Coordinates of C-alpha atoms in Angstrom, one line a residue:
M214 CA 20.4 57.0 149.0
I215 CA 19.2 60.5 148.6
F216 CA 19.6 61.1 152.3
L217 CA 23.2 59.9 152.2
R218 CA 24.0 62.2 149.3
L219 CA 22.5 65.2 151.1
L220 CA 24.4 64.4 154.2
T221 CA 27.6 64.1 152.2
G222 CA 27.0 67.5 150.6
V223 CA 26.4 69.1 153.9
M224 CA 29.5 67.6 155.5
S225 CA 31.5 68.7 152.5
A226 CA 30.2 72.3 152.8
L227 CA 31.0 72.4 156.5
A228 CA 34.4 71.1 155.9
S229 CA 35.0 73.8 153.3
V230 CA 33.9 76.5 155.7
L231 CA 36.0 75.0 158.5
I232 CA 39.1 74.9 156.3
A233 CA 38.5 78.5 155.1
G234 CA 38.1 79.6 158.7
M235 CA 41.3 77.9 159.7
A236 CA 43.1 79.6 156.8
L237 CA 41.7 83.0 157.8
A238 CA 42.8 82.4 161.4
A239 CA 46.2 81.3 160.2
D240 CA 46.5 84.5 158.0
L241 CA 45.4 86.7 160.9
S242 CA 47.8 84.9 163.2
A243 CA 50.7 85.6 160.9
L244 CA 49.7 89.3 160.5
V245 CA 49.4 89.7 164.3
N246 CA 52.8 88.0 164.9
N247 CA 54.3 90.5 162.4
L248 CA 53.3 93.3 164.8
T249 CA 55.7 91.9 167.4
T250 CA 58.9 91.7 165.3
G251 CA 61.3 94.2 163.9
G252 CA 61.6 97.9 164.5
F253 CA 59.0 100.7 164.3
S254 CA 59.2 100.9 160.5
D255 CA 58.5 97.2 160.2
R256 CA 55.7 97.5 162.7
E257 CA 54.1 100.3 160.6
T258 CA 54.2 97.9 157.6
A259 CA 52.6 95.2 159.7
I260 CA 49.8 97.6 160.9
A261 CA 49.0 98.5 157.3
A262 CA 48.9 94.9 156.3
L263 CA 46.6 94.0 159.2
A264 CA 44.3 96.9 158.3
A265 CA 44.2 95.9 154.7
S266 CA 43.0 92.4 155.6
G267 CA 39.6 93.9 156.5
D268 CA 39.2 91.3 159.2
P269 CA 36.8 92.6 161.9
R270 CA 39.0 91.1 164.6
A271 CA 41.8 93.4 163.5
A272 CA 40.2 96.5 165.0
P273 CA 40.3 95.5 168.7
I274 CA 43.9 94.2 168.2
L275 CA 45.0 97.5 166.8
R276 CA 43.2 99.4 169.6
A277 CA 45.0 97.3 172.2
L278 CA 48.3 98.0 170.4
G279 CA 47.7 101.7 170.5
A280 CA 46.7 101.6 174.1
G281 CA 49.8 99.7 175.2
Q282 CA 47.8 96.6 176.0
L283 CA 49.2 94.2 173.4
Y284 CA 51.8 91.7 174.9
V285 CA 53.7 88.6 173.9
R286 CA 53.6 85.9 176.6
T287 CA 57.2 85.0 177.2
A288 CA 56.6 81.3 177.9
D289 CA 54.9 80.3 174.6
K290 CA 55.2 83.5 172.4
V291 CA 51.4 83.8 172.1
V292 CA 50.2 87.4 171.4
V293 CA 47.7 88.5 174.1
I294 CA 45.6 91.5 175.0
A295 CA 46.0 92.3 178.7
S296 CA 43.9 94.3 181.1
P297 CA 44.4 95.0 184.9
D298 CA 43.0 92.4 187.3
G299 CA 44.2 93.1 190.8
N300 CA 47.9 92.6 191.1
Q301 CA 48.1 90.7 187.8
L302 CA 46.9 91.1 184.2
A303 CA 43.9 89.3 182.8
L304 CA 44.8 87.9 179.4
V305 CA 42.8 87.2 176.2
E306 CA 44.4 85.6 173.1
A307 CA 44.6 88.4 170.4
V308 CA 43.7 86.2 167.5
T309 CA 41.0 83.9 168.9
G310 CA 39.6 86.1 171.6
K311 CA 39.6 83.2 174.1
P312 CA 40.5 83.9 177.8
A313 CA 44.1 83.0 178.5
G314 CA 44.2 83.2 182.3
T315 CA 46.2 85.8 184.3
A316 CA 49.9 86.5 184.5
P317 CA 52.2 89.1 186.2
E318 CA 53.6 91.8 183.9
A319 CA 57.1 90.4 184.4
A320 CA 56.0 87.3 182.4
L321 CA 54.9 89.4 179.4
E322 CA 56.7 91.5 176.9
R323 CA 54.8 94.6 175.7
V324 CA 54.6 95.4 172.0
R325 CA 55.8 99.0 172.0
V326 CA 54.8 101.8 169.7
N327 CA 55.7 105.5 169.4
N328 CA 53.6 108.6 168.9
R329 CA 53.9 108.3 165.1
L330 CA 52.7 104.7 165.1
R331 CA 49.7 105.7 167.4
G332 CA 48.6 108.1 164.6
V333 CA 49.0 105.3 162.0
I334 CA 47.0 102.9 164.3
E335 CA 44.2 105.5 164.7
A336 CA 43.8 105.9 160.9
A337 CA 43.9 102.1 160.4
V338 CA 41.2 101.5 163.0
G339 CA 39.2 104.2 161.3
S340 CA 39.3 102.5 158.0
L341 CA 38.4 99.2 159.5
T342 CA 35.3 100.5 161.3
L343 CA 33.8 102.5 158.5
M344 CA 31.2 99.8 157.9
S345 CA 30.3 99.1 161.5
P346 CA 26.6 98.7 162.2
D347 CA 26.9 101.3 165.0
A348 CA 26.5 104.9 163.6
R349 CA 28.5 106.3 166.5
V350 CA 31.5 104.0 165.6
R351 CA 31.2 105.0 161.9
R352 CA 31.2 108.7 162.8
E353 CA 34.3 108.2 165.0
A354 CA 36.0 106.3 162.2
A355 CA 35.3 109.1 159.7
D356 CA 36.6 111.7 162.2
S357 CA 39.7 109.7 162.7
L358 CA 40.4 109.5 159.0
F359 CA 39.7 113.2 158.7
K360 CA 42.4 114.0 161.3
R361 CA 44.9 111.5 159.8
P362 CA 44.0 111.0 156.2
D363 CA 45.3 107.8 154.5
P364 CA 45.2 107.5 150.7
A365 CA 44.8 103.7 151.1
A366 CA 41.4 104.3 152.7
L367 CA 39.9 106.0 149.7
G368 CA 38.2 102.9 148.3
A369 CA 36.8 102.0 151.7
L370 CA 35.4 105.5 152.1
D371 CA 33.7 105.4 148.7
A372 CA 32.1 102.1 149.6
A373 CA 31.0 103.4 153.0
I374 CA 29.6 106.6 151.5
A375 CA 27.5 104.6 149.0
A376 CA 26.1 102.4 151.7
E377 CA 25.5 105.1 154.4
K378 CA 21.9 106.1 155.3
D379 CA 22.5 108.4 158.2
A380 CA 22.8 112.0 157.0
G381 CA 25.2 113.2 159.7
V382 CA 27.5 110.2 159.3
K383 CA 27.5 110.6 155.5
T384 CA 28.6 114.3 155.9
A385 CA 31.5 113.2 158.1
L386 CA 32.4 110.5 155.6
N387 CA 32.4 113.0 152.7
E388 CA 34.6 115.3 154.8
A389 CA 37.0 112.5 155.5
R390 CA 37.1 111.6 151.8
A391 CA 37.9 115.2 151.0
A392 CA 40.8 115.2 153.5
V393 CA 42.1 111.9 151.9
V394 CA 41.8 113.4 148.4
L395 CA 44.1 116.3 149.5
V396 CA 46.9 113.9 150.4
S397 CA 46.4 111.7 147.4
D398 CA 47.5 112.0 143.7
A399 CA 44.0 113.2 142.7
S400 CA 43.5 115.8 140.0
K401 CA 43.5 119.5 140.6
E402 CA 39.7 119.8 140.1
Q403 CA 39.1 117.1 142.7
K404 CA 41.4 118.8 145.2
L405 CA 39.7 122.1 144.6
Q406 CA 36.3 120.5 145.3
A407 CA 37.8 118.8 148.4
L408 CA 39.1 122.2 149.7
E409 CA 35.6 123.5 149.6
V410 CA 34.2 120.6 151.6
V411 CA 36.9 120.9 154.2
R412 CA 36.4 124.7 154.4
K413 CA 32.7 124.3 155.2
R414 CA 33.6 122.1 158.2
G415 CA 35.2 125.2 159.7
N416 CA 36.7 123.8 162.9
S417 CA 40.3 123.5 164.2
D418 CA 40.7 120.0 162.6
A419 CA 39.7 121.5 159.2
L420 CA 42.3 124.3 159.7
S421 CA 45.0 121.7 160.3
V422 CA 44.0 119.8 157.1
L423 CA 44.0 123.0 155.1
Q424 CA 47.3 124.2 156.5
A425 CA 48.8 120.8 155.6
A426 CA 47.4 121.2 152.1
V427 CA 49.1 124.6 151.8
N428 CA 52.4 123.2 152.8
R429 CA 52.2 120.1 150.6
S430 CA 50.7 121.4 147.4
S431 CA 53.0 122.3 144.5
D432 CA 50.1 123.5 142.2
P433 CA 49.8 127.3 142.6
E434 CA 46.1 127.3 142.1
V435 CA 45.5 124.6 144.7
K436 CA 47.9 126.3 147.1
A437 CA 46.2 129.7 146.7
A438 CA 42.7 128.1 147.2
A439 CA 44.0 126.3 150.3
T440 CA 45.5 129.5 151.7
A441 CA 42.2 131.4 151.2
A442 CA 40.2 128.6 152.7
A443 CA 42.5 128.5 155.8
G444 CA 42.1 132.2 156.2
E445 CA 38.3 132.0 156.2
V446 CA 38.4 129.1 158.7
R447 CA 40.7 131.2 161.0
Q448 CA 38.2 134.1 160.9
T449 CA 35.4 131.6 161.7
L450 CA 37.3 130.1 164.6
S451 CA 38.1 133.6 166.0
A452 CA 34.4 134.4 166.1
W453 CA 33.6 131.1 167.8
E454 CA 36.5 131.7 170.3
A455 CA 35.0 135.0 171.2
A456 CA 31.6 133.3 171.7
Q457 CA 33.3 130.6 173.8
N458 CA 34.9 133.3 176.0
V459 CA 31.4 134.9 176.4
W460 CA 30.1 131.5 177.6
Y461 CA 33.1 131.1 180.0
G462 CA 32.4 134.6 181.3
I463 CA 28.7 133.9 181.9
S464 CA 29.7 130.6 183.6
L465 CA 32.2 132.5 185.9
G466 CA 29.6 135.3 186.4
S467 CA 27.0 132.7 187.6
V468 CA 29.6 131.5 190.2
L469 CA 30.3 135.0 191.3
L470 CA 26.6 135.8 191.5
L471 CA 26.0 132.8 193.8
A472 CA 29.0 133.8 196.0
A473 CA 28.1 137.5 196.1
I474 CA 24.3 137.5 196.3
G475 CA 24.2 136.7 200.0
L476 CA 26.9 139.3 200.7
A477 CA 24.8 141.9 198.8
I478 CA 22.0 141.2 201.3
T479 CA 24.0 141.4 204.5
F480 CA 26.3 144.3 203.3
G481 CA 23.4 146.2 201.8
T482 CA 20.9 145.8 204.7
M483 CA 23.2 145.8 207.7
G484 CA 26.3 147.6 206.4
V485 CA 28.4 144.7 207.8
I486 CA 31.7 143.9 206.1
N487 CA 31.6 140.1 206.6
M488 CA 35.0 138.7 205.9
A489 CA 33.7 135.2 207.0
H490 CA 31.3 135.1 204.1
G491 CA 33.7 132.8 202.1
E492 CA 33.6 130.4 205.0
M493 CA 29.8 130.1 204.7
V494 CA 30.5 129.0 201.1
M495 CA 33.0 126.5 202.4
L496 CA 30.6 125.1 205.0
G497 CA 28.1 124.5 202.1
A498 CA 30.7 122.6 200.2
Y499 CA 31.7 120.4 203.1
T500 CA 28.0 119.7 203.8
T501 CA 27.8 118.4 200.3
F502 CA 30.8 116.2 201.0
V503 CA 29.3 114.8 204.2
V504 CA 26.0 114.1 202.4
Q505 CA 27.7 112.2 199.6
E506 CA 29.8 110.2 202.0
I507 CA 26.7 109.1 203.9
I508 CA 24.9 108.2 200.6
R509 CA 27.9 106.3 199.3
T510 CA 28.0 104.1 202.4
S511 CA 24.3 103.8 203.1
A512 CA 22.4 104.2 199.9
P513 CA 24.6 104.3 196.8
H514 CA 21.6 104.1 194.4
L515 CA 20.6 107.6 195.6
F516 CA 24.0 109.2 194.6
D517 CA 22.5 111.0 191.6
A518 CA 20.1 112.7 194.0
S519 CA 22.8 113.6 196.5
L520 CA 22.7 117.3 195.5
M521 CA 19.0 117.5 196.2
F522 CA 19.6 116.4 199.7
A523 CA 22.7 118.6 200.1
L524 CA 21.0 121.9 199.0
P525 CA 18.5 122.3 201.9
L526 CA 21.0 120.9 204.4
A527 CA 23.7 123.3 203.2
F528 CA 21.3 126.2 203.5
L529 CA 20.3 125.3 207.0
V530 CA 23.9 124.7 208.2
A531 CA 25.3 127.9 206.8
G532 CA 22.2 129.9 207.7
G533 CA 22.2 128.6 211.2
V534 CA 25.9 129.4 211.7
G535 CA 25.2 132.9 210.2
I536 CA 22.5 133.5 212.8
L537 CA 24.8 132.4 215.6
I538 CA 27.5 134.8 214.3
E539 CA 25.1 137.7 214.1
R540 CA 23.6 137.0 217.6
G541 CA 26.9 136.3 219.2
I542 CA 29.3 138.8 217.6
I543 CA 27.9 141.1 214.9
R544 CA 25.0 142.7 216.9
F545 CA 27.5 144.2 219.4
L546 CA 29.5 145.8 216.6
Y547 CA 26.9 147.7 214.6
G548 CA 28.1 151.1 213.5
R549 CA 31.7 150.1 213.9
P550 CA 32.7 148.8 210.4
L551 CA 36.4 148.3 211.1
D552 CA 35.6 146.3 214.2
T553 CA 33.2 144.0 212.3
L554 CA 35.8 143.6 209.5
L555 CA 38.5 142.5 212.0
A556 CA 36.1 140.3 214.0
T557 CA 34.7 138.5 211.0
W558 CA 38.2 138.1 209.6
G559 CA 39.3 136.4 212.8
L560 CA 36.2 134.3 212.8
S561 CA 37.0 133.1 209.2
L562 CA 40.4 131.9 210.5
V563 CA 38.7 130.1 213.4
L564 CA 36.2 128.4 211.0
Q565 CA 39.0 127.3 208.6
Q566 CA 41.0 125.8 211.4
A567 CA 37.9 124.0 212.8
V568 CA 37.3 122.4 209.4
R569 CA 41.0 121.4 209.1
S570 CA 40.7 119.8 212.5
I571 CA 37.6 117.8 211.6
F572 CA 38.2 116.9 207.9
G573 CA 41.9 117.4 207.5
P574 CA 43.8 119.9 205.4
N575 CA 43.6 117.9 202.1
N576 CA 41.1 118.4 199.4
R577 CA 38.0 116.3 199.6
E578 CA 36.3 114.5 196.7
V579 CA 32.8 115.5 195.8
G580 CA 31.4 113.6 192.9
A581 CA 29.2 114.9 190.1
P582 CA 25.8 113.3 189.5
A583 CA 25.2 111.7 186.1
F584 CA 23.1 114.6 184.8
M585 CA 26.0 117.0 185.5
S586 CA 28.6 114.9 183.7
G587 CA 29.7 115.3 180.1
A588 CA 29.4 118.1 177.6
F589 CA 27.8 119.0 174.3
Q590 CA 28.7 121.2 171.3
V591 CA 26.8 124.3 170.1
G592 CA 28.6 125.0 166.8
Q593 CA 32.2 125.3 167.9
I594 CA 31.3 126.1 171.6
T595 CA 31.8 123.4 174.2
V596 CA 29.2 123.5 176.9
T597 CA 29.7 121.3 180.0
Y598 CA 26.5 120.1 181.7
G599 CA 28.0 120.9 185.1
R600 CA 28.5 124.6 184.2
L601 CA 25.2 124.8 182.5
W602 CA 23.3 123.5 185.5
I603 CA 25.2 126.0 187.8
V604 CA 24.1 128.9 185.5
V605 CA 20.5 127.7 185.7
F606 CA 20.7 127.2 189.5
S607 CA 22.2 130.7 190.0
L608 CA 19.3 132.2 188.1
V609 CA 16.7 130.1 190.0
V610 CA 18.3 131.3 193.3
F611 CA 18.3 134.9 192.1
C612 CA 14.6 134.8 191.0
A613 CA 13.6 133.1 194.3
L614 CA 15.3 135.8 196.3
I615 CA 13.6 138.5 194.3
L616 CA 10.2 136.9 195.0
L617 CA 11.1 136.6 198.7
L618 CA 12.0 140.3 198.9
R619 CA 9.0 141.5 196.9
K620 CA 6.2 139.1 198.0
T621 CA 6.8 138.2 201.6
P622 CA 6.6 140.1 204.9
L623 CA 10.3 139.3 205.6
G624 CA 11.3 140.9 202.3
L625 CA 9.2 144.0 203.0
Y626 CA 10.9 144.4 206.4
M627 CA 14.3 143.9 204.9
R628 CA 13.7 146.5 202.2
A629 CA 12.4 148.9 204.9
V630 CA 15.4 148.5 207.1
T631 CA 17.7 148.9 204.1
Q632 CA 16.2 152.2 203.1
N633 CA 15.6 153.8 206.5
R634 CA 16.4 151.8 209.6
P635 CA 15.3 154.4 212.2
M636 CA 11.9 154.9 210.5
A637 CA 11.4 151.1 210.1
S638 CA 12.1 150.8 213.9
A639 CA 9.7 153.6 214.7
M640 CA 7.0 151.8 212.6
G641 CA 7.3 148.7 214.9
I642 CA 9.6 146.5 212.8
R643 CA 11.9 144.6 215.1
T644 CA 15.1 145.5 213.4
P645 CA 17.4 143.2 215.5
R646 CA 15.2 140.2 214.5
V647 CA 15.3 141.3 210.8
D648 CA 19.1 141.7 211.1
A649 CA 19.5 138.1 212.4
L650 CA 17.2 136.6 209.7
T651 CA 18.9 138.7 207.0
F652 CA 22.3 137.6 208.1
G653 CA 21.1 134.0 208.2
L654 CA 19.5 134.3 204.8
G655 CA 22.7 135.7 203.3
S656 CA 24.8 133.0 204.9
G657 CA 22.3 130.3 203.7
I658 CA 22.6 131.5 200.1
A659 CA 26.4 131.3 200.5
G660 CA 25.9 127.7 201.6
L661 CA 24.0 127.0 198.4
A662 CA 26.9 128.6 196.5
G663 CA 29.1 126.1 198.2
V664 CA 27.1 123.2 196.9
A665 CA 27.5 124.5 193.4
L666 CA 31.2 125.3 193.8
S667 CA 31.8 121.8 195.1
Q668 CA 31.1 120.5 191.5
I669 CA 33.8 122.7 189.8
D670 CA 36.4 123.5 192.5
N671 CA 38.5 121.8 195.1
V672 CA 36.7 121.3 198.4
S673 CA 39.2 122.5 200.9
P674 CA 39.4 124.7 204.0
N675 CA 40.6 127.6 201.7
L676 CA 37.7 127.3 199.3
G677 CA 35.9 130.5 200.3
Q678 CA 39.1 132.6 200.3
G679 CA 39.2 132.4 196.5
Y680 CA 35.8 134.1 196.1
I681 CA 35.5 136.7 199.0
I682 CA 37.4 139.5 197.2
D683 CA 35.6 138.9 193.9
S684 CA 32.3 138.9 195.8
F685 CA 33.0 142.3 197.3
M686 CA 34.1 143.7 193.9
V687 CA 30.8 142.4 192.4
V688 CA 28.7 144.0 195.2
V689 CA 30.5 147.3 195.1
F690 CA 30.5 147.5 191.3
G691 CA 26.8 146.6 190.9
G692 CA 25.6 148.8 193.8
V693 CA 25.5 147.9 197.5
G694 CA 22.3 146.1 198.4
N695 CA 20.9 146.1 194.8
L696 CA 20.3 142.5 193.5
F697 CA 19.9 143.5 189.9
G698 CA 23.2 145.4 190.2
T699 CA 24.8 142.2 191.6
L700 CA 23.5 140.2 188.6
V701 CA 24.8 142.7 186.1
G702 CA 28.1 143.2 188.0
A703 CA 28.8 139.5 188.3
T704 CA 28.1 138.8 184.6
A705 CA 30.1 141.8 183.4
L706 CA 33.1 141.1 185.6
G707 CA 33.0 137.4 184.6
I708 CA 33.1 138.1 180.9
V709 CA 35.7 140.8 181.2
N710 CA 37.9 138.5 183.2
K711 CA 37.7 135.7 180.6
F712 CA 38.5 138.1 177.8
L713 CA 41.5 139.5 179.6
E714 CA 43.0 136.1 180.7
P715 CA 44.4 135.0 177.3
Y716 CA 46.3 138.3 176.9
A717 CA 47.2 139.4 180.4
G718 CA 47.0 136.1 182.4
A719 CA 44.7 135.3 185.3
V720 CA 46.5 137.3 188.0
L721 CA 47.2 140.4 186.0
G722 CA 43.7 140.2 184.5
K723 CA 42.2 140.4 188.0
I724 CA 44.5 143.3 188.9
L725 CA 43.3 145.2 185.8
V726 CA 39.7 144.5 186.8
L727 CA 40.4 145.8 190.3
V728 CA 42.0 149.0 189.0
F729 CA 39.0 149.5 186.7
I730 CA 36.6 149.1 189.6
I731 CA 38.6 151.6 191.8
L732 CA 38.5 154.2 189.0
F733 CA 34.8 153.5 188.4
I734 CA 33.9 154.0 192.0
Q735 CA 35.7 157.4 191.9
R736 CA 33.1 158.5 189.4
R737 CA 30.1 156.5 190.8
P738 CA 30.6 155.8 194.5
R739 CA 27.3 153.9 194.8
G740 CA 28.0 151.6 191.9
L741 CA 26.0 150.9 188.7
F742 CA 22.5 150.8 190.4
A743 CA 22.3 152.9 193.6
L744 CA 19.6 152.3 196.1
K745 CA 17.1 155.0 196.9
G746 CA 16.0 156.0 200.4
R747 CA 16.6 158.6 203.0
S748 CA 19.1 156.5 204.9
V749 CA 21.1 155.7 201.8
E750 CA 20.9 159.3 200.6

């Protein structure tokens, strides 16, 4: 008897839960169906109602609506979420989450939204995900509400703040609450406190919130406080913008350093104006492309290590071509700078056409390994991992080259030939051999530059042409043959270029830099750091 009563109680409880679940499903179904009827204003009301339900299933439905993936199946009027599946769309029922097969897009009717509704959806999803177990999702929800504050979310924010344990997320939630207070009917004291919270955030989103508060507020004291806070944020952003430009300049300078450092060796040691230097960079980039194609087809699991394979191969390919150029052409033209300029310029055209014939004229895709993808924030500065690794790589190449020049016999011979070629020859140094190895070394470093440039630029037959003039400017400005001068020159020109671009544009900025270098050379013909030696004297 007791067992029967217990069983009856359990069955009754299960029935209650089932009935409640069916009611919730029915309510959610009605709310979702409301999204598909009426105009944009009716749809906004339906979005608010769905968000107010607090149902965890509402968030993915609203995301699908914002992304243009919410449809009504024409045959039975069921609301579905669609995703591409070959030539058709894979369907999932919006309310139940059950798979609903596939269908062509012609058999579906998209639930359309405009830009204003997308903003409303973003805020609604933010309020729904404030209590997510994932801290990243909660942070994104807080940021969404900060950008698009909704007074209806104030209660949800208070509950989320009270329950939050993560300090960073709690700060974001408090900032979102402050933004919501500024658009609500809160008291003057609350709005003044909220202005201080938003001011401390200090980024472009905070400036937008403060500017909106200035435009919206009718209270003179709140309006004055919002104006003052917006002015402080603008000053902060100006300082961060200058810091961002410095980083961009260092990043550009590292690229110029890689492209110019090999030219500094050949130009400084041999006095050769090598107009084909950019094509050595291009060969390094195409070597990276070939390596990645082989890895994609033969060993895809090694793709993240593709640059490790490409670096030595690019050095060998570009260096080998450089030695062939020196032995086959350059060595017959020493002492005739105009002839070497014309010969290497013609050679650059030959190399470009050869690459076009082999790989085609179109850009080639070179992928980025996982460790070079993405970015991170330092204050208000955005630093991409790709650029950061290129800066590190350029400094490693620079230091390795300094060690080679200072600590190896080849480096000693190169410095001797640079400073006094006749005396070095008289002392038994085989200057033709040094010339060949020097040209090969400079070309090999240009190949390494091509590997780095393949991660940030289009790999095409014209890749090197975009850097050859800048490379010569860096070498001449820093001091011919002086590596430290090349480092300083590349960094200085990179930073100056990036500061000029917002005001003068990229093309006019480069023209102004060129004019500056011409005027500078009039006063210091040997550049910033002139080499010492009897030959150079």
